Short mmCIF file of C-alpha atoms and ligand atoms in Angstrom, two decimals:
data_model
loop_
_atom_site.label_atom_id
_atom_site.label_comp_id
_atom_site.label_asym_id
_atom_site.label_seq_id
_atom_site.Cartn_x
_atom_site.Cartn_y
_atom_site.Cartn_z
CA MET A 1 5.57 256.16 31.40
CA ALA A 2 8.48 255.84 33.75
CA HIS A 3 7.85 252.16 33.72
CA SER A 4 8.29 251.60 30.02
CA SER A 5 11.27 253.88 29.64
CA GLN A 6 13.18 252.26 32.52
CA HIS A 7 12.29 248.79 31.52
CA HIS A 8 13.59 249.04 28.02
CA ASP A 9 16.56 251.25 28.67
CA PRO A 10 19.71 249.17 28.12
CA SER A 11 22.08 251.96 29.13
CA GLY A 12 21.23 251.67 32.81
CA ALA A 13 21.28 255.43 33.05
CA ALA A 14 17.82 255.70 34.58
CA HIS A 15 18.30 252.87 37.08
CA HIS A 16 18.95 254.86 40.16
CA GLY A 17 15.51 256.33 40.07
CA HIS A 18 13.00 254.20 41.94
CA TYR A 19 10.01 252.96 40.11
CA ILE A 20 6.94 253.68 42.17
CA ILE A 21 4.86 250.56 42.26
CA PRO A 22 1.15 251.36 42.27
CA ILE A 23 -0.49 250.72 45.63
CA LYS A 24 -3.03 248.50 43.88
CA VAL A 25 -0.30 246.13 42.70
CA LEU A 26 1.29 246.06 46.18
CA GLY A 27 -2.11 245.37 47.71
CA THR A 28 -2.79 242.52 45.31
CA VAL A 29 0.61 240.95 45.93
CA PHE A 30 0.11 241.30 49.68
CA GLY A 31 -3.29 239.57 49.33
CA VAL A 32 -1.74 236.75 47.36
CA LEU A 33 1.01 236.34 49.99
CA VAL A 34 -1.54 236.16 52.80
CA PHE A 35 -3.58 233.67 50.77
CA LEU A 36 -0.50 231.49 50.18
CA THR A 37 0.34 231.61 53.89
CA VAL A 38 -3.16 230.39 54.69
CA ILE A 39 -2.70 227.57 52.16
CA THR A 40 0.63 226.66 53.80
CA VAL A 41 -0.98 226.46 57.23
CA ILE A 42 -3.87 224.37 55.93
CA THR A 43 -1.69 221.94 53.98
CA SER A 44 0.67 221.54 56.93
CA ARG A 45 -2.21 219.98 58.83
CA ILE A 46 -3.05 217.55 56.06
CA ASP A 47 -0.71 214.65 55.44
CA LEU A 48 0.00 214.57 51.73
CA GLY A 49 2.71 211.93 52.07
CA ALA A 50 5.51 212.43 49.58
CA MET A 51 3.95 215.74 48.45
CA ASN A 52 4.32 217.42 51.87
CA VAL A 53 7.75 218.92 51.34
CA PRO A 54 7.52 219.70 47.60
CA LEU A 55 4.20 221.51 48.07
CA ALA A 56 5.47 223.54 51.01
CA LEU A 57 8.57 224.40 49.00
CA ALA A 58 6.55 225.38 45.93
CA ILE A 59 4.42 227.76 47.99
CA ALA A 60 7.45 229.21 49.75
CA ILE A 61 9.25 229.73 46.45
CA THR A 62 6.20 231.42 44.91
CA LYS A 63 6.02 233.78 47.90
CA ALA A 64 9.73 234.51 47.73
CA LEU A 65 9.44 235.30 44.02
CA LEU A 66 6.52 237.65 44.64
CA VAL A 67 8.42 239.48 47.36
CA VAL A 68 11.55 239.75 45.25
CA ALA A 69 9.70 240.77 42.10
CA PHE A 70 7.32 243.34 43.57
CA PHE A 71 8.37 244.40 47.05
CA MET A 72 12.02 244.41 46.10
CA ALA A 73 11.05 245.71 42.66
CA LEU A 74 13.23 243.26 40.78
CA LYS A 75 10.50 243.06 38.15
CA TYR A 76 11.10 246.71 37.32
CA ASP A 77 14.84 246.54 37.74
CA ASN A 78 17.72 245.90 35.38
CA ALA A 79 17.40 242.59 33.54
CA VAL A 80 20.95 241.72 34.62
CA ASN A 81 19.88 241.73 38.26
CA THR A 82 17.03 239.40 37.40
CA LEU A 83 19.47 237.12 35.64
CA VAL A 84 21.86 237.09 38.61
CA PHE A 85 19.01 236.38 40.99
CA SER A 86 17.65 233.65 38.71
CA VAL A 87 20.99 231.88 38.42
CA GLY A 88 21.34 231.89 42.21
CA ALA A 89 17.80 230.58 42.59
CA VAL A 90 18.42 227.80 40.07
CA PHE A 91 21.45 226.64 42.06
CA VAL A 92 19.45 226.67 45.30
CA LEU A 93 16.86 224.48 43.55
CA VAL A 94 19.55 222.11 42.30
CA PHE A 95 20.99 221.72 45.82
CA LEU A 96 17.52 221.25 47.25
CA ALA A 97 16.69 218.62 44.65
CA PHE A 98 19.80 216.59 45.45
CA THR A 99 19.18 216.83 49.18
CA LEU A 100 15.56 215.80 48.74
CA ALA A 101 16.53 212.91 46.48
CA ASP A 102 18.45 211.60 49.48
CA THR A 103 16.32 212.51 52.50
CA ALA A 104 12.96 211.85 50.87
CA PHE A 105 13.82 208.23 50.16
CA ARG A 106 15.79 207.36 53.28
CA GLY A 107 14.59 204.13 54.78
CA SER A 108 12.52 203.10 51.79
CA LEU A 109 15.22 200.65 50.73
CA GLY A 110 15.79 197.40 52.55
CA ILE A 111 12.76 197.58 54.77
CA MET A 112 10.50 194.63 54.24
CA ASP A 113 7.29 194.05 56.10
CA ALA A 114 6.19 190.54 57.04
CA GLU A 115 3.98 190.44 53.96
CA THR A 116 6.93 191.02 51.61
CA VAL A 117 9.04 188.40 53.37
CA ALA A 118 6.22 185.87 53.06
CA ASP A 119 5.86 186.75 49.38
CA GLN A 120 9.54 186.12 48.78
CA GLN A 121 9.40 182.78 50.55
CA ARG A 122 6.41 181.76 48.46
CA ALA A 123 8.26 182.79 45.32
CA GLU A 124 11.30 180.74 46.34
CA GLU A 125 9.16 177.72 47.03
CA ALA A 126 7.43 178.07 43.68
CA LEU A 127 10.85 178.27 42.04
CA ARG A 128 12.00 175.12 43.77
CA ALA A 129 8.84 173.30 42.78
CA ARG A 130 9.50 174.19 39.14
CA ASP A 131 13.22 173.48 39.32
CA PRO A 132 14.16 170.26 41.15
CA GLY A 133 17.84 171.14 40.78
CA ALA A 134 17.31 174.32 42.78
CA ALA A 135 15.46 172.25 45.36
CA LEU A 136 18.46 169.93 45.70
CA VAL A 137 20.86 172.84 46.06
CA ALA A 138 18.57 174.43 48.62
CA ALA A 139 18.38 171.17 50.57
CA ALA A 140 22.15 170.68 50.42
CA THR A 141 22.87 174.20 51.61
CA ASP A 142 20.17 174.12 54.24
CA THR A 143 22.09 173.37 57.43
CA THR A 144 18.92 173.05 59.47
CA ALA A 145 18.39 170.00 57.23
CA ALA A 146 17.28 166.58 58.36
CA ASP A 147 13.82 166.61 56.87
CA PRO A 148 12.23 163.67 58.72
CA ALA A 149 10.27 162.88 55.56
CA ILE A 150 13.51 161.87 53.79
CA PRO A 151 14.68 158.52 55.24
CA VAL A 152 18.37 158.30 56.07
CA ASP A 153 20.14 155.42 54.32
CA GLY A 154 21.91 153.31 56.97
CA SER A 155 24.36 151.78 54.51
CA ALA A 156 25.36 155.32 53.46
CA VAL A 157 25.93 156.23 57.12
CA PHE A 158 28.05 153.07 57.48
CA ALA A 159 30.23 154.28 54.59
CA THR A 160 30.21 157.98 55.56
CA TYR A 161 31.73 157.31 59.00
CA MET A 162 34.10 154.77 57.47
CA CYS A 163 32.87 151.82 59.52
CA ASN A 164 33.61 149.81 56.35
CA THR A 165 37.35 150.37 56.69
CA CYS A 166 37.36 147.91 59.60
CA HIS A 167 34.13 145.95 59.15
CA THR A 168 33.03 143.79 56.25
CA LEU A 169 29.46 142.65 55.84
CA ASP A 170 30.26 139.42 53.99
CA GLY A 171 32.27 137.48 56.58
CA ALA A 172 35.67 138.51 55.22
CA ALA A 173 38.39 139.27 57.75
CA SER A 174 39.39 142.90 58.44
CA ALA A 175 40.71 145.11 61.24
CA GLY A 176 37.45 144.57 63.08
CA PRO A 177 35.09 141.58 63.30
CA THR A 178 32.83 141.08 60.30
CA LEU A 179 29.38 142.42 60.90
CA GLN A 180 27.84 139.71 58.76
CA GLY A 181 24.86 138.30 60.72
CA ILE A 182 25.26 140.87 63.53
CA GLY A 183 21.47 141.35 63.53
CA SER A 184 20.96 137.73 64.60
CA ARG A 185 23.90 137.59 67.00
CA GLN A 186 23.04 140.73 68.95
CA THR A 187 19.96 142.50 70.20
CA ARG A 188 19.35 146.07 69.10
CA GLU A 189 20.50 147.27 72.54
CA GLU A 190 23.74 145.30 72.24
CA VAL A 191 24.46 146.72 68.79
CA ILE A 192 23.85 150.23 70.12
CA GLN A 193 26.20 149.58 73.02
CA SER A 194 28.83 148.09 70.66
CA ILE A 195 28.81 151.34 68.73
CA ARG A 196 28.40 153.83 71.57
CA GLU A 197 30.80 152.09 73.96
CA PRO A 198 33.02 149.81 71.85
CA ASP A 199 35.17 148.91 74.85
CA ALA A 200 32.29 147.78 77.09
CA ILE A 201 32.41 144.29 75.63
CA ILE A 202 35.40 143.26 73.55
CA VAL A 203 34.90 140.69 70.83
CA GLU A 204 37.26 137.79 71.30
CA GLY A 205 40.42 138.08 69.28
CA PHE A 206 40.24 141.87 68.96
CA ALA A 207 41.94 144.63 70.90
CA PRO A 208 40.05 147.22 72.93
CA GLY A 209 40.45 150.87 72.14
CA VAL A 210 40.93 150.49 68.39
CA MET A 211 37.39 151.30 67.33
CA ALA A 212 36.79 153.75 70.16
CA ALA A 213 39.87 155.73 69.23
CA THR A 214 39.03 155.81 65.55
CA VAL A 215 35.34 156.41 65.00
CA ASN A 216 35.31 159.87 66.53
CA ALA A 217 38.29 160.81 64.43
CA PHE A 218 36.12 159.87 61.46
CA GLY A 219 33.55 162.43 62.59
CA PHE A 220 31.23 159.99 64.29
CA ALA A 221 30.99 162.36 67.26
CA ASN A 222 28.78 164.52 65.05
CA VAL A 223 26.41 161.74 64.04
CA THR A 224 22.79 162.85 64.14
CA ASP A 225 20.10 160.88 65.93
CA ALA A 226 18.44 160.08 62.60
CA GLU A 227 21.73 158.82 61.16
CA PHE A 228 22.45 156.72 64.25
CA GLU A 229 18.99 155.13 64.13
CA ALA A 230 19.35 154.37 60.42
CA LEU A 231 22.80 152.86 61.05
CA VAL A 232 21.46 150.58 63.79
CA ASP A 233 18.49 149.64 61.57
CA PHE A 234 20.94 148.74 58.80
CA LEU A 235 23.08 146.59 61.11
CA MET A 236 20.00 144.83 62.52
CA GLU A 237 19.11 143.89 58.94
CA GLN A 238 22.45 142.01 58.65
CA ASN A 239 21.38 138.47 59.49
C1 HEC B 301 39.54 151.40 63.19
C2 HEC B 301 38.68 150.27 62.98
C3 HEC B 301 37.21 150.37 63.30
C4 HEC B 301 36.32 151.26 62.86
C5 HEC B 301 36.59 152.45 61.93
C6 HEC B 301 35.05 150.87 63.37
N1 HEC B 301 35.16 149.76 64.12
FE1 HEC B 301 33.66 148.73 64.95
N2 HEC B 301 35.03 147.48 65.81
C7 HEC B 301 36.36 147.52 65.60
C8 HEC B 301 37.00 146.49 66.43
C9 HEC B 301 38.51 146.26 66.52
C10 HEC B 301 35.99 145.85 67.09
C11 HEC B 301 36.13 144.67 68.08
C12 HEC B 301 36.49 145.22 69.43
C13 HEC B 301 35.30 145.72 70.18
O1 HEC B 301 34.37 144.91 70.41
O2 HEC B 301 35.32 146.89 70.55
C14 HEC B 301 34.73 146.49 66.66
C15 HEC B 301 33.47 146.11 67.09
C16 HEC B 301 32.29 146.57 66.55
C17 HEC B 301 30.99 145.99 66.81
C18 HEC B 301 30.70 144.77 67.68
C19 HEC B 301 30.79 143.60 66.77
C20 HEC B 301 30.46 142.28 67.45
O3 HEC B 301 30.54 141.30 66.72
O4 HEC B 301 30.11 142.32 68.63
C21 HEC B 301 30.09 146.71 66.13
C22 HEC B 301 28.59 146.54 66.04
C23 HEC B 301 30.84 147.74 65.43
N3 HEC B 301 32.16 147.62 65.71
C24 HEC B 301 30.27 148.71 64.64
C25 HEC B 301 31.00 149.74 64.08
C26 HEC B 301 30.39 150.81 63.39
C27 HEC B 301 28.90 151.02 63.17
C28 HEC B 301 31.39 151.62 62.96
C29 HEC B 301 31.29 152.93 62.23
C30 HEC B 301 30.59 153.97 62.90
C31 HEC B 301 32.63 151.02 63.39
N4 HEC B 301 32.34 149.88 64.06
C32 HEC B 301 33.89 151.55 63.10
C33 HEC B 301 37.04 148.37 64.77
C34 HEC B 301 36.47 149.43 64.11
#
């Protein structure tokens, strides 16, 4: 009786009187709370992965609602109080959701296991195989370069380090002696020495120091072993 009259009374006149909650209801709610606590303890020992926190929260919220509704008698109280409580609870949930959206996914971005890295490399290789242009770009930008399978062109090395600004290959005169027939005039060791130590033996009619001073300025100090070998091969072919 008291229940229905209080519940539906919009005037608020009867609100100071306490609704006496039947002991049976209190007992049931208490049983449910104990049951939920047991569930919480059990689930805390099982790893449910991503569900760990949401499940614990859901149980905790259910318990809090039961306490508020029955033990604090909000269920039998003014609807306005329920509304105020609900609005507060909704905001708590919103804040929790945003926090969880951050903390729950921390570290899941940017971490790649070895398997993923290998997958990406395979994908890149497949892409290169399909697209030769991409392969060329990849090779050009790959500073570890010097794939031994790709032969270095000695005549290109000769041009790259600007040997051709002083040396012709056809007997014509230039700042340095023509390298026409150098492969028959010199042994491989002599050619190597002529390049590595230009001033060790000076060709008649030419000044020492000229080549030595220049080649390194043309970047020859950075010549790779493969380039140097190809260059010597190329010169030995001039006969
Ligand atoms: C600035 C001009 C100049 C440049 C650049 C230059 N040389 Fe020379 N080179 C000379 C001169 C001058 C001589 C002759 C004097 C000497 O023997 O050192 C010479 C000599 C040589 C000789 C010995 C020739 C012989 O008949 O014995 C070889 C081989 C040679 N150069 C190779 C090269 C190569 C390879 C390059 C590029 C990496 C190069 N030179 C760059 C000026 C140059």
